CSV table of C-alpha atoms in Angstrom, one decimal:
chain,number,residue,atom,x,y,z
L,1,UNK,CA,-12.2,-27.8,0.0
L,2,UNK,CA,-9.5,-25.1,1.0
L,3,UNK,CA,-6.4,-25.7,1.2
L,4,UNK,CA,-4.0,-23.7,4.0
L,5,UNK,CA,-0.5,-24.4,3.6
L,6,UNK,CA,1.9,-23.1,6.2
L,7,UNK,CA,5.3,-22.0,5.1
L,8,UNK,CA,7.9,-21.4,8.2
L,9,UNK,CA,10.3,-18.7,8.6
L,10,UNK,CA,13.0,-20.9,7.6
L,11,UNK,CA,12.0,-22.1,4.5
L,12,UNK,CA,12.6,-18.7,3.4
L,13,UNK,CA,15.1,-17.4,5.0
L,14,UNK,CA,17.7,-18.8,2.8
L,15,UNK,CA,16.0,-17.4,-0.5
L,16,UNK,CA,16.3,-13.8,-2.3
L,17,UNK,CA,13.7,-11.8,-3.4
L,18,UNK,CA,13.1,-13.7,-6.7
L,19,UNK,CA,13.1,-17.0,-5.0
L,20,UNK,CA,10.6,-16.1,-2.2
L,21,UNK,CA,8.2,-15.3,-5.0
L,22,UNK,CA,8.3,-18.0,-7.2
L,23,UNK,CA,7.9,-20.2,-4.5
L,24,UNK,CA,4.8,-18.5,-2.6
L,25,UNK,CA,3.3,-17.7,-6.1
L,26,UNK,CA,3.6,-21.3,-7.0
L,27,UNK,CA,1.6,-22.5,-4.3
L,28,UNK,CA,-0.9,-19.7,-4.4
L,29,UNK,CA,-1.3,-21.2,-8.3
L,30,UNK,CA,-2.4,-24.2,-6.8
L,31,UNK,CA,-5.2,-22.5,-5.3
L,32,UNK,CA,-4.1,-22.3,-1.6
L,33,UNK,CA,-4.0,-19.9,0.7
L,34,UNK,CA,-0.4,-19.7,2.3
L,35,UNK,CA,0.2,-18.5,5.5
L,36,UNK,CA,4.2,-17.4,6.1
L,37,UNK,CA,5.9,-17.0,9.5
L,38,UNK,CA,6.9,-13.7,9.5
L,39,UNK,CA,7.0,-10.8,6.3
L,40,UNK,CA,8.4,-9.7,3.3
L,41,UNK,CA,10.2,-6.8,3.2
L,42,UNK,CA,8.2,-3.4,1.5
L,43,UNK,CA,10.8,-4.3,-1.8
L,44,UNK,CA,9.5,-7.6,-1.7
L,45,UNK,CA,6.0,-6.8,-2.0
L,46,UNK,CA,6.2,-4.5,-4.5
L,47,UNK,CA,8.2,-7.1,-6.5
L,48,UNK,CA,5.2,-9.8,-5.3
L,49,UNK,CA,2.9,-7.2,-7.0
L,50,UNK,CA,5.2,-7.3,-10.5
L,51,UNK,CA,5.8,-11.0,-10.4
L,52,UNK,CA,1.7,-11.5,-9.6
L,53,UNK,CA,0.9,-9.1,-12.5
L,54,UNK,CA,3.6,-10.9,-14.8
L,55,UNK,CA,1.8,-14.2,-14.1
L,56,UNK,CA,-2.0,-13.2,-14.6
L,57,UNK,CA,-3.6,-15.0,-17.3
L,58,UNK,CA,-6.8,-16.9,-18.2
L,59,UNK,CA,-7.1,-19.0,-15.0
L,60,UNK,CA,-5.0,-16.7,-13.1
L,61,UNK,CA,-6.6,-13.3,-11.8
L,62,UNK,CA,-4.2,-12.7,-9.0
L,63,UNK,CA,-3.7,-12.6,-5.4
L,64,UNK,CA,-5.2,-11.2,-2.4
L,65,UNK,CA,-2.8,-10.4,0.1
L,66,UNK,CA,-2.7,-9.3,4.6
L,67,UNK,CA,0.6,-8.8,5.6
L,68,UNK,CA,0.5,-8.4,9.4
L,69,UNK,CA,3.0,-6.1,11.4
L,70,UNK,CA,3.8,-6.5,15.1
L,71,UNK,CA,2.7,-3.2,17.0
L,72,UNK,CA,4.5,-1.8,19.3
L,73,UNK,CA,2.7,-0.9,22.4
L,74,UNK,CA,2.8,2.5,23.4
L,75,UNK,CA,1.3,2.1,26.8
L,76,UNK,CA,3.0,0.2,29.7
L,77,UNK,CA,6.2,1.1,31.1
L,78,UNK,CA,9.5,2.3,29.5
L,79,UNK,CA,11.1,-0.9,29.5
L,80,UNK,CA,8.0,-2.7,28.3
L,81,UNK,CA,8.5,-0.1,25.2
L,82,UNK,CA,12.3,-0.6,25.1
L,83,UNK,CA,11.9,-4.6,24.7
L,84,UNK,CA,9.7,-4.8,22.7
L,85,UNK,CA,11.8,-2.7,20.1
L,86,UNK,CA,14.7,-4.8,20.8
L,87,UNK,CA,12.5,-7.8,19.9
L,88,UNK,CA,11.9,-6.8,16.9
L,89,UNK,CA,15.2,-5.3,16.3
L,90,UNK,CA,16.6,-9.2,16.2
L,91,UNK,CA,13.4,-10.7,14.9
L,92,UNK,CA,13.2,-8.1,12.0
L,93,UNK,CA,11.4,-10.2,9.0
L,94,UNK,CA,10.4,-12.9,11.8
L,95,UNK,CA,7.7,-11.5,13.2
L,96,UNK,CA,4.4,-11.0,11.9
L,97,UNK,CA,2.7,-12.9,9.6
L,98,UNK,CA,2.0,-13.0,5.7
L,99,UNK,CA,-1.2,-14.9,4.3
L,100,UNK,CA,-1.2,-14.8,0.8
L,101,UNK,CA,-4.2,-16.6,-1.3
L,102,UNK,CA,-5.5,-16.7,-4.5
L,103,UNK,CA,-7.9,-13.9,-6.0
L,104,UNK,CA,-10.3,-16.3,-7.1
L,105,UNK,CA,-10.5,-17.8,-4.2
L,106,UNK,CA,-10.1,-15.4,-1.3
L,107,UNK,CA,-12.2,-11.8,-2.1
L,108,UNK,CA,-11.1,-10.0,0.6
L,109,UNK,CA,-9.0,-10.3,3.6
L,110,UNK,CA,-9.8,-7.9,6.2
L,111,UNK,CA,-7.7,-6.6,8.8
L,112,UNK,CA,-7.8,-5.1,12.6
L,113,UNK,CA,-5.8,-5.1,15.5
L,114,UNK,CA,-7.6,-8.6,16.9
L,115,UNK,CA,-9.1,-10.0,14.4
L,116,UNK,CA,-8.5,-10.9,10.5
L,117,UNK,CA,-11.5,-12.0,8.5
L,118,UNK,CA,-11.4,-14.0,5.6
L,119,UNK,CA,-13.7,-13.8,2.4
L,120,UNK,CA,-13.6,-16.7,0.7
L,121,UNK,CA,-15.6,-17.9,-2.4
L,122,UNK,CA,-16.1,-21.1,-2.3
L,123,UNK,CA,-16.6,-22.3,-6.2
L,124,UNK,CA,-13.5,-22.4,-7.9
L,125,UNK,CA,-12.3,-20.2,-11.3
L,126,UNK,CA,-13.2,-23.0,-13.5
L,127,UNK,CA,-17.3,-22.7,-12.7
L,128,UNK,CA,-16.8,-18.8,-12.4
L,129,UNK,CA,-19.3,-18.1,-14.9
L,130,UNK,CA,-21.9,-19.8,-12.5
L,131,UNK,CA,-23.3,-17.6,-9.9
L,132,UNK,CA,-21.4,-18.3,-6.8
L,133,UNK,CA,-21.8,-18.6,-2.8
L,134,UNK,CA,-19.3,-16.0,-0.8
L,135,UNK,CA,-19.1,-16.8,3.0
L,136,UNK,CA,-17.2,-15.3,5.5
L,137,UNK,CA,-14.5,-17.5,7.2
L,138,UNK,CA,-13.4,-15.6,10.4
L,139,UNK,CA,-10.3,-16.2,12.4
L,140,UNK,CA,-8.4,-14.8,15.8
L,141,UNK,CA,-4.9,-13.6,14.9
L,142,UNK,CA,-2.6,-13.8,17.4
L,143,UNK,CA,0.2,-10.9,17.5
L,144,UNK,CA,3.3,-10.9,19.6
V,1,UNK,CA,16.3,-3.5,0.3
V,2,UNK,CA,19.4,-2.5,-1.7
V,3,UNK,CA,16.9,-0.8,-4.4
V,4,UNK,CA,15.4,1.3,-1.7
V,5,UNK,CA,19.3,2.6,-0.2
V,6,UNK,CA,20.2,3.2,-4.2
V,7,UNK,CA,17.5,5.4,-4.7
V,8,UNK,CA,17.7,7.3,-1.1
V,9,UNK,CA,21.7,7.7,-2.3
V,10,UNK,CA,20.6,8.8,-5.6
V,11,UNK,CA,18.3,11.5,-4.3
V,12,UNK,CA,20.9,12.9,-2.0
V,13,UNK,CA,23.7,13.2,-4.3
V,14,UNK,CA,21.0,14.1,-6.8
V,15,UNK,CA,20.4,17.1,-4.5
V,16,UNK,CA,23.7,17.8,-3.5
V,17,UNK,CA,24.8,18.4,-6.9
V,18,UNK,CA,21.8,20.0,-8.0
V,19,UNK,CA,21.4,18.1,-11.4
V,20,UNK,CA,18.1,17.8,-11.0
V,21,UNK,CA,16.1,18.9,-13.9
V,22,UNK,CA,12.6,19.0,-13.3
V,23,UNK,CA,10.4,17.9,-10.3
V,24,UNK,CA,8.5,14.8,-10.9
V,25,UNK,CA,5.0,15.0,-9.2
V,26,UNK,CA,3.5,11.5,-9.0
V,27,UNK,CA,-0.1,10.6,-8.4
V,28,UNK,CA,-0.7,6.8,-7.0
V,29,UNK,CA,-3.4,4.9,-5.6
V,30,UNK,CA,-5.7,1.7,-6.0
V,31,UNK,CA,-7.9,2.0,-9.0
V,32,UNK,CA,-10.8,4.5,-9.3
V,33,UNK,CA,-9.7,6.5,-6.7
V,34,UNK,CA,-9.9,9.7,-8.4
V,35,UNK,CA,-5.9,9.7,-9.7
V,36,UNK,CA,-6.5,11.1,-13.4
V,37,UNK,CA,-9.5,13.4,-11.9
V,38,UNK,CA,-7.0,15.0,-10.0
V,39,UNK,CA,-4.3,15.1,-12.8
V,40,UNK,CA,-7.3,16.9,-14.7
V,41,UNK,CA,-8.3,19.0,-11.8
V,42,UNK,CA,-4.4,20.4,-11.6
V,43,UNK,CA,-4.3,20.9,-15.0
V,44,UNK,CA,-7.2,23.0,-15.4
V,45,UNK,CA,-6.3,25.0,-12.7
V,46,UNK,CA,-3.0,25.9,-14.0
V,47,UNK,CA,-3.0,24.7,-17.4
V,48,UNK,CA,-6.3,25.1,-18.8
V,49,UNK,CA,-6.8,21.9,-20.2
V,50,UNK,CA,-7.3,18.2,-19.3
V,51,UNK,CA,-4.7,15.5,-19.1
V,52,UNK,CA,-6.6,12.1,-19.5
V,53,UNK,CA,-9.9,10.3,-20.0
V,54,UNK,CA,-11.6,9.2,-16.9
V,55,UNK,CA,-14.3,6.3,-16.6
V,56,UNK,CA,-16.0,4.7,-14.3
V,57,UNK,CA,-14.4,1.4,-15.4
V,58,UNK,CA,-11.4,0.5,-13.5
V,59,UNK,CA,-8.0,0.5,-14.7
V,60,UNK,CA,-9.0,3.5,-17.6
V,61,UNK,CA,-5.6,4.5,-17.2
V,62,UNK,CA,-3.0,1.6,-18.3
V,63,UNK,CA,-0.1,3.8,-19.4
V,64,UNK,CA,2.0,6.4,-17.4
V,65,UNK,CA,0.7,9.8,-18.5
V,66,UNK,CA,3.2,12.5,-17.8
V,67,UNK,CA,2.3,16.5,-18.4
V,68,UNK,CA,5.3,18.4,-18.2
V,69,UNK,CA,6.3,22.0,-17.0
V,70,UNK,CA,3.5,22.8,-14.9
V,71,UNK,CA,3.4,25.9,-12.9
V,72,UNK,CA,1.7,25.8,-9.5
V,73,UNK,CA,1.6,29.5,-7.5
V,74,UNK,CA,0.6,29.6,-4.0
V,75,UNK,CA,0.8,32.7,-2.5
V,76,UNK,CA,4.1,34.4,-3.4
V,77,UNK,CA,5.6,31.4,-4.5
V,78,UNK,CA,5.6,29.0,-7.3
V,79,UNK,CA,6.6,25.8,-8.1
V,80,UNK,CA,7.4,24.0,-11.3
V,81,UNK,CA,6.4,20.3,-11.8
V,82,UNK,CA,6.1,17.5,-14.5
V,83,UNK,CA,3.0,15.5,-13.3
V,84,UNK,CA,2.8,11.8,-13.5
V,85,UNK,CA,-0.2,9.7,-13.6
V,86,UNK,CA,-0.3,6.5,-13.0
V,87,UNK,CA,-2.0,3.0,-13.6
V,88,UNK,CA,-3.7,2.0,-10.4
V,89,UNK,CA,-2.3,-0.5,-8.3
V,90,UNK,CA,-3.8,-3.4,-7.9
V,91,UNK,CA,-3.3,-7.3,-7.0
V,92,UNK,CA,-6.1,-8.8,-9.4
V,93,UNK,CA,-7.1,-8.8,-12.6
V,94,UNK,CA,-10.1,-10.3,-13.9
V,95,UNK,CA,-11.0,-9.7,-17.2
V,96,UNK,CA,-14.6,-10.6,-16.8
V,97,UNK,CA,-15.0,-8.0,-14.2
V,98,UNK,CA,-14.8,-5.6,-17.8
V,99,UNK,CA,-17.1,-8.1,-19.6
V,100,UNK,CA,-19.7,-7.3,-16.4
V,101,UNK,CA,-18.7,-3.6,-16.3
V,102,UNK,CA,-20.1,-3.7,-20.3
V,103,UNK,CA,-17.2,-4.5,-22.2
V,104,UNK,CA,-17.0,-7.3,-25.3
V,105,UNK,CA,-14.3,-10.4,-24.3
V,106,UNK,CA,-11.7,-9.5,-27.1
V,107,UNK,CA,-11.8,-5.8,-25.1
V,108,UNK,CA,-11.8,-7.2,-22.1
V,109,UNK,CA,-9.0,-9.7,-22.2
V,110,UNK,CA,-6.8,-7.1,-24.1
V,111,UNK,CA,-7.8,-4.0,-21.6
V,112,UNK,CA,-6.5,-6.6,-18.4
V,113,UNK,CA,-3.8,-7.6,-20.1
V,114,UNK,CA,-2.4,-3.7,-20.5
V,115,UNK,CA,-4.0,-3.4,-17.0
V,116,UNK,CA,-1.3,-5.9,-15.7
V,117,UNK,CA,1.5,-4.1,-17.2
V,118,UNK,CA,0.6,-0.5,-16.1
V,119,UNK,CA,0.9,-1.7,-13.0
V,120,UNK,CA,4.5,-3.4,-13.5
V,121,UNK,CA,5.1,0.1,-14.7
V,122,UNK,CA,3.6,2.3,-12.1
V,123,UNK,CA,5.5,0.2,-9.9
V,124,UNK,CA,9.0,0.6,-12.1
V,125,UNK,CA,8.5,4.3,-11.9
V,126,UNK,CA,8.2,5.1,-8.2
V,127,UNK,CA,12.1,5.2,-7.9
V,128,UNK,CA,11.8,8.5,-10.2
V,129,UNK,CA,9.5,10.3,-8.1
V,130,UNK,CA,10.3,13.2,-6.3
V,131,UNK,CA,7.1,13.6,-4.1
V,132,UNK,CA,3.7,11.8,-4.7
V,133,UNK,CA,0.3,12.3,-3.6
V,134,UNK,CA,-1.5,9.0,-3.3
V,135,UNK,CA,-4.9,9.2,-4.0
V,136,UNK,CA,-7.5,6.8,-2.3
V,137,UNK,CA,-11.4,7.0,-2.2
V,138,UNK,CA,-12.4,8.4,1.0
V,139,UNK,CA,-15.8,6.6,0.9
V,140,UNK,CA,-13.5,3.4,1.1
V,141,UNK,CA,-11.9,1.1,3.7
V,142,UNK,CA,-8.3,2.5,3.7
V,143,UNK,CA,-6.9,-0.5,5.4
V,144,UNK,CA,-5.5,-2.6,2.6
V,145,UNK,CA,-2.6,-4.4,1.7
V,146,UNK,CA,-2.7,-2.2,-1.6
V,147,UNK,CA,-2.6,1.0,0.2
V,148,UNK,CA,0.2,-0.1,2.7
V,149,UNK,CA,2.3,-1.8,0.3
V,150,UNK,CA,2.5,1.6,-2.0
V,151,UNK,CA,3.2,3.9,1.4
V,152,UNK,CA,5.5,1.7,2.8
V,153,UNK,CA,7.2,1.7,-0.6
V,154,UNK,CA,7.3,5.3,-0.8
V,155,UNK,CA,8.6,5.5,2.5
V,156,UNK,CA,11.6,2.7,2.1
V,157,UNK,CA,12.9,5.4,-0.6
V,158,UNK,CA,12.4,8.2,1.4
V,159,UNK,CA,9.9,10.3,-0.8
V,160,UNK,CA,7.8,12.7,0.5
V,161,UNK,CA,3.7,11.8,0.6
V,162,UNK,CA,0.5,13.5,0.8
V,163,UNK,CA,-2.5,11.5,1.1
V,164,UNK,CA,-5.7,13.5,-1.0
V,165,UNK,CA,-8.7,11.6,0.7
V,166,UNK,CA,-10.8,12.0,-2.5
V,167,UNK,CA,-14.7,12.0,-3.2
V,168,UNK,CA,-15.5,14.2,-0.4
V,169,UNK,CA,-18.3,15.4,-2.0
V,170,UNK,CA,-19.8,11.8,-1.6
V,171,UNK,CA,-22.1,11.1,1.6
V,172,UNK,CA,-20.4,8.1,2.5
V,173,UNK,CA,-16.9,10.0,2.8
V,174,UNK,CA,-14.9,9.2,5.7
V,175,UNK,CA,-11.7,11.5,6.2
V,176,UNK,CA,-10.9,10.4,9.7
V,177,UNK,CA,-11.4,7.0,9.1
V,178,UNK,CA,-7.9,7.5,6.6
V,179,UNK,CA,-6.2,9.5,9.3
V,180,UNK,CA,-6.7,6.8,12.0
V,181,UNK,CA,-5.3,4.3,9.9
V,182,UNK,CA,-2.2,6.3,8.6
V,183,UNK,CA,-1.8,8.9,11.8
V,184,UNK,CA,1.6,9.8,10.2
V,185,UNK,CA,1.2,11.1,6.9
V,186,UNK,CA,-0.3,14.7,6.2
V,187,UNK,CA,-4.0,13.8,5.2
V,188,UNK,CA,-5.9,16.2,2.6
V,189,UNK,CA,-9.7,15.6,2.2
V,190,UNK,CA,-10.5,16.9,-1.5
V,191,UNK,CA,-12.7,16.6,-4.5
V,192,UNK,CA,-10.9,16.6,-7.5
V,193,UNK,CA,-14.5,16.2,-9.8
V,194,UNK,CA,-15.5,19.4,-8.2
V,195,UNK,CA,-12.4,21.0,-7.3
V,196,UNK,CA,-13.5,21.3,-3.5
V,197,UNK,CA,-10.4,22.1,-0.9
V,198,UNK,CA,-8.0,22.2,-3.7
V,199,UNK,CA,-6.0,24.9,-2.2
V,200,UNK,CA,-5.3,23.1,1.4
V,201,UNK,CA,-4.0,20.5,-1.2
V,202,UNK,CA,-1.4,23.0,-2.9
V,203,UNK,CA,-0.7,24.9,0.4
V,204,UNK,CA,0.5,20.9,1.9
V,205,UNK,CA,2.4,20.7,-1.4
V,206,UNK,CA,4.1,23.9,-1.2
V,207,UNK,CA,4.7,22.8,2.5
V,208,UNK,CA,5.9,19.6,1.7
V,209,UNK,CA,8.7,21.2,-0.9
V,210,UNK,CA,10.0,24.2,0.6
């Protein structure tokens, strides 16, 4: 079974750096794949990377990570363009989204404008030395 | 967010005051993109000698390898740099992913485990860089989480960036496919192993500095 856990914007928002970490790391530990409301900063990823690297052991072999960024579109009209900078202007860290799983369980996440695909192996760490299934889990993001 | 507005302060003053000493040259990328090929390649070209050991094994390079006082000339000019290496960045570590590539568990477990912290270090390091060249594997999907997290990192702190597209010499190179995924960064497809388009590499260098 996977398991998705879905972390909102507010449970974060609150935290520092440090304390976003733990907390996603600690879930992603648990083998499931988390999926935040909104991003971490370019610092914080960097500092996911550290803390991740910090944590690798045994029965840990890291993460795989999509953080998603809302586009701005360039065609439309002017004021299409100028709101949707102002959007994110007061969104910031809001928007977007994170998804954040476990390296043993997700392979590869895979991203493109429409559509992020998920490849997901679905025999856990602990019968890693058998020879395992991979299949790919495919799902429509939606982007504001 | 407060580490990347120290470090953009600490270049300006830095440059306003001219302590500088030397210019650090960084090379970063995922693993096995061709990072200490290139820190060879540059070397040899102006050094005459290698830097590091390459393999085919990722994460060969675990320790930050710097070669100092190198002197680049491109056209009339020249240009004086200490050249980093780097550990590649990565998000995983698996040491049986050595025991397949060949290696015995003990050596496996203890090369993941110095894996792991040349990557805390690689990461420690980018706030001493004064312009990097990120290296990634041309005949690879550029469009990872790896790749944007080191750009977006370099670009928080306001150092400059080349991207060498690298293994050009490899059929299933795809240059454009890097520049359509980052349209804003200056884009040089090389091959470090055979030192192919090495100069439109030091002529965006010497661009990138004046």
């Amino acid at each position: 079974m996977i398991s998705l856990e879905f972390i909102p914007h507010y449970k974060l928002s609150g935290l520092d750096a440090e304390e976003k970490i733990k907390l996603i790391l600690k879930s992603v530990k648990q083998n499931r794949i988390v999926l935040i409301q909104g991003r971490l900063n370019r610092e914080e990823e960097a500092e996911l990377i550290k803390q991740t690297m910090k944590s690798i052991n045994d029965n840990f072999t890291g993460i795989e990570p999509a953080i998603f960024y809302p586009e701005i579109k360039k065609e439309g009209s002017i004021l299409t363009y100028l709101r949707e900078k102002l959007i994110n202007l007061f969104l910031a860290d809001r928007q977007g989204l994170t998804l954040i799983g476990p390296a043993s369980i997700v392979k590869e996440i895979r991203q493109d404008p429409d559509k992020l695909q998920l490849y997901i192996d679905l025999e856990l760490k602990k019968s890693k030395s058998k020879k395992s299934k991979s299949s790919n889990l495919s799902k429509k993001s939606k982007r504001k | 967010m407060f580490d990347g507005i120290k470090s953009v302060f600490r270049r300006l003053f830095s440059k306003i005051f001219k302590r500088k000493k030397s210019m650090k040259l960084g090379l970063y990328g995922p693993p096995n993109g061709g990072k200490t090929t290139l820190a060879n390649r540059i070397c040899l070209d102006w050094l005459g000698e290698e830097m590091g050991v390459v393999s085919n094994i990722p994460h060969e390079t675990r320790e930050i390898n710097v070669k100092e006082q190198i002197t680049a000339k491109y056209e009339d000019k020249e240009l004086t740099f200490n050249l980093v290496d780097t550990p590649g960045i990565a998000t995983k570590i698996d040491y049986e992913d050595f025991v397949k590539a060949g290696l015995d568990e003990e050596t496996a477990k203890e090369r993941a485990k110095e894996a792991t912290q040349g990557i805390i270090d690689a990461i420690k390091w980018l706030d001493d860089m004064d312009i990097v060249i990120v290296v990634l594997d041309s005949t690879k999907d550029p469009m990872n989480q790896v790749n944007i997290t080191i750009l977006g990192n370099l670009q928080a702190r306001g150092i400059p960036v080349i991207i060498a597209a690298n293994k050009i010499d490899l059929k299933k190179s795809n240059v454009k496919r890097i520049e359509k995924v980052f349209p804003q960064y200056k884009i040089v497809g090389i091959s470090a192993k055979y030192g192919k388009n090495m100069d439109e590499l030091y002529k965006a260098l010497f661009e990138m500095v004046k």
